[in-house]
Coordinates of N, CA, C and O in Angstrom, one line a residue:
M154 N -44.9 -130.6 -15.6 CA -45.2 -130.8 -14.2 C -45.6 -132.2 -13.9 O -46.4 -132.7 -14.7
I155 N -45.1 -132.8 -12.9 CA -45.6 -134.1 -12.5 C -46.5 -133.9 -11.3 O -46.3 -133.0 -10.5
W156 N -47.5 -134.8 -11.2 CA -48.4 -134.7 -10.1 C -48.8 -136.1 -9.7 O -48.7 -137.1 -10.5
T157 N -49.3 -136.3 -8.4 CA -49.8 -137.5 -8.0 C -51.2 -137.3 -7.3 O -51.4 -136.2 -6.7
S158 N -52.1 -138.3 -7.4 CA -53.4 -138.1 -6.8 C -54.1 -139.5 -6.8 O -53.7 -140.4 -7.4
W159 N -55.1 -139.5 -6.0 CA -56.0 -140.7 -6.0 C -57.0 -140.5 -7.0 O -57.7 -139.5 -7.1
I160 N -57.2 -141.5 -7.9 CA -58.3 -141.5 -8.9 C -59.1 -142.8 -8.5 O -58.6 -143.9 -8.7
Y161 N -60.3 -142.5 -7.9 CA -61.1 -143.6 -7.4 C -60.2 -144.3 -6.3 O -59.9 -143.6 -5.3
N162 N -59.9 -145.5 -6.4 CA -59.1 -146.2 -5.3 C -57.7 -146.5 -5.8 O -57.0 -147.3 -5.2
V163 N -57.2 -145.8 -6.8 CA -55.9 -146.0 -7.4 C -55.0 -144.8 -7.2 O -55.4 -143.7 -7.6
Y164 N -53.8 -144.9 -6.6 CA -52.9 -143.8 -6.5 C -52.1 -143.8 -7.9 O -51.5 -144.8 -8.3
T165 N -52.1 -142.6 -8.5 CA -51.5 -142.5 -9.8 C -50.6 -141.3 -10.0 O -50.8 -140.3 -9.2
Q166 N -49.8 -141.3 -11.0 CA -48.9 -140.1 -11.3 C -49.1 -139.7 -12.7 O -49.1 -140.6 -13.6
G167 N -49.3 -138.5 -13.0 CA -49.5 -138.0 -14.3 C -48.5 -136.8 -14.6 O -47.7 -136.4 -13.8
V168 N -48.6 -136.4 -15.8 CA -47.7 -135.3 -16.3 C -48.5 -134.3 -17.1 O -49.4 -134.7 -17.8
A169 N -48.2 -133.0 -17.0 CA -48.8 -132.0 -17.8 C -47.7 -131.0 -18.2 O -46.7 -130.9 -17.5
Y170 N -47.9 -130.5 -19.4 CA -46.9 -129.6 -20.0 C -47.6 -128.2 -20.2 O -48.7 -128.1 -20.7
S171 N -46.8 -127.2 -19.8 CA -47.3 -125.8 -20.0 C -47.0 -125.4 -21.4 O -45.8 -125.4 -21.9
K172 N -48.0 -124.9 -22.1 CA -47.8 -124.5 -23.5 C -47.0 -123.2 -23.6 O -46.3 -123.0 -24.5
S173 N -47.1 -122.4 -22.5 CA -46.4 -121.1 -22.5 C -45.0 -121.2 -21.9 O -44.2 -120.3 -22.0
G174 N -44.8 -122.4 -21.2 CA -43.5 -122.5 -20.5 C -43.5 -121.8 -19.1 O -42.4 -121.7 -18.5
T175 N -44.6 -121.3 -18.7 CA -44.8 -120.7 -17.4 C -45.8 -121.4 -16.6 O -46.6 -122.2 -17.1
L176 N -45.8 -121.1 -15.3 CA -46.9 -121.7 -14.4 C -48.3 -121.2 -14.7 O -49.2 -121.8 -14.4
D177 N -48.4 -120.1 -15.5 CA -49.7 -119.6 -15.8 C -50.4 -120.4 -16.9 O -51.6 -120.3 -17.1
G178 N -49.6 -121.3 -17.6 CA -50.2 -122.2 -18.6 C -50.5 -121.5 -19.9 O -49.9 -120.4 -20.1
P179 N -51.4 -121.9 -20.7 CA -52.3 -123.1 -20.4 C -51.6 -124.4 -20.4 O -50.5 -124.5 -20.9
W180 N -52.2 -125.4 -19.8 CA -51.6 -126.7 -19.6 C -52.2 -127.8 -20.5 O -53.4 -127.8 -20.7
D181 N -51.4 -128.7 -21.0 CA -51.8 -129.9 -21.7 C -51.6 -131.1 -20.8 O -50.4 -131.3 -20.5
Q182 N -52.6 -131.8 -20.5 CA -52.5 -132.9 -19.6 C -52.4 -134.2 -20.4 O -53.2 -134.4 -21.3
E183 N -51.4 -135.0 -20.2 CA -51.3 -136.3 -20.9 C -52.5 -137.2 -20.5 O -52.9 -137.2 -19.3
K184 N -53.0 -137.9 -21.4 CA -54.2 -138.7 -21.2 C -53.9 -139.9 -20.2 O -54.7 -140.2 -19.4
N185 N -52.8 -140.6 -20.4 CA -52.4 -141.7 -19.6 C -51.4 -141.4 -18.5 O -50.6 -140.6 -18.6
P186 N -51.6 -142.1 -17.4 CA -50.6 -141.9 -16.3 C -49.2 -142.3 -16.7 O -49.0 -143.1 -17.7
I187 N -48.2 -141.8 -16.0 CA -46.8 -142.1 -16.4 C -46.2 -143.3 -15.5 O -45.1 -143.7 -15.8
T188 N -47.0 -143.7 -14.6 CA -46.5 -144.9 -13.7 C -47.7 -145.9 -13.7 O -48.8 -145.6 -13.9
P189 N -47.3 -147.1 -13.3 CA -48.4 -148.1 -13.2 C -49.3 -147.8 -12.0 O -48.9 -147.0 -11.1
P190 N -50.5 -148.4 -11.9 CA -51.4 -148.1 -10.7 C -50.7 -148.4 -9.4 O -50.0 -149.4 -9.3
N191 N -50.9 -147.5 -8.4 CA -50.4 -147.7 -7.1 C -48.9 -147.8 -7.0 O -48.3 -148.4 -6.1
F192 N -48.2 -147.2 -8.0 CA -46.7 -147.3 -8.0 C -46.0 -146.4 -7.0 O -44.9 -146.7 -6.6
G193 N -46.6 -145.3 -6.7 CA -46.0 -144.3 -5.8 C -45.9 -142.9 -6.5 O -46.6 -142.7 -7.5
H194 N -45.1 -142.1 -5.9 CA -44.9 -140.8 -6.5 C -43.4 -140.6 -6.8 O -42.6 -141.3 -6.3
G195 N -43.1 -139.6 -7.6 CA -41.7 -139.5 -8.1 C -41.1 -138.1 -7.9 O -41.9 -137.1 -7.6
M196 N -39.8 -138.0 -8.0 CA -39.1 -136.7 -7.9 C -38.2 -136.7 -9.1 O -37.6 -137.7 -9.5
L197 N -38.1 -135.6 -9.8 CA -37.3 -135.4 -10.9 C -35.9 -134.8 -10.5 O -35.9 -134.0 -9.6
F198 N -34.8 -135.3 -11.1 CA -33.5 -134.7 -10.9 C -32.7 -134.8 -12.1 O -33.0 -135.5 -13.1
E199 N -31.6 -134.0 -12.1 CA -30.7 -134.0 -13.3 C -29.4 -134.6 -12.9 O -28.8 -134.2 -11.8
T200 N -28.9 -135.5 -13.7 CA -27.6 -136.1 -13.4 C -26.4 -135.1 -13.7 O -26.7 -134.1 -14.3
F201 N -25.2 -135.5 -13.3 CA -24.1 -134.6 -13.5 C -23.8 -134.5 -15.0 O -23.2 -133.5 -15.5
E202 N -24.3 -135.4 -15.8 CA -24.2 -135.4 -17.3 C -25.3 -134.6 -17.9 O -25.3 -134.5 -19.2
G203 N -26.2 -134.1 -17.2 CA -27.3 -133.3 -17.7 C -28.6 -134.1 -18.1 O -29.5 -133.5 -18.7
K204 N -28.6 -135.3 -17.8 CA -29.8 -136.1 -18.1 C -30.9 -136.0 -17.0 O -30.6 -136.1 -15.9
T205 N -32.1 -135.8 -17.4 CA -33.2 -135.7 -16.4 C -33.8 -137.1 -16.2 O -34.1 -137.8 -17.1
L206 N -33.9 -137.5 -14.9 CA -34.4 -138.8 -14.5 C -35.5 -138.6 -13.4 O -35.5 -137.6 -12.8
M207 N -36.3 -139.6 -13.2 CA -37.2 -139.6 -12.2 C -37.0 -140.8 -11.3 O -36.8 -141.9 -11.7
V208 N -36.9 -140.6 -10.0 CA -36.8 -141.6 -9.0 C -38.1 -141.7 -8.3 O -38.7 -140.8 -7.8
P209 N -38.7 -143.0 -8.2 CA -40.0 -143.2 -7.6 C -39.8 -143.5 -6.1 O -38.8 -144.1 -5.7
C210 N -40.8 -143.1 -5.3 CA -40.9 -143.5 -3.9 C -42.1 -144.5 -3.9 O -43.2 -144.2 -4.2
I211 N -41.7 -145.8 -3.6 CA -42.7 -146.9 -3.7 C -42.9 -147.5 -2.3 O -42.0 -147.7 -1.6
V212 N -44.2 -147.7 -2.0 CA -44.5 -148.3 -0.7 C -44.8 -149.8 -1.0 O -45.5 -150.2 -1.9
I213 N -44.0 -150.7 -0.3 CA -44.1 -152.1 -0.5 C -44.8 -152.7 0.7 O -44.3 -152.6 1.9
K214 N -46.0 -153.2 0.6 CA -46.7 -153.8 1.7 C -46.2 -155.2 1.9 O -46.1 -156.0 1.0
R215 N -45.9 -155.5 3.2 CA -45.4 -156.9 3.5 C -46.4 -157.6 4.4 O -47.1 -157.1 5.2

């Protein structure tokens, strides 16, 4: 599962894995975020070739 949240004043994205393969868990949370600080949030998708990729939604302040 990927998730996004504010940690103090930083928007971050993390990942957790279900040990059972179900939503009931238990869940193992990765220690480090999977994106840089304030990078945005992502969506997972599968290519026609079967590869899983993540596309980020990034806010660029001008």
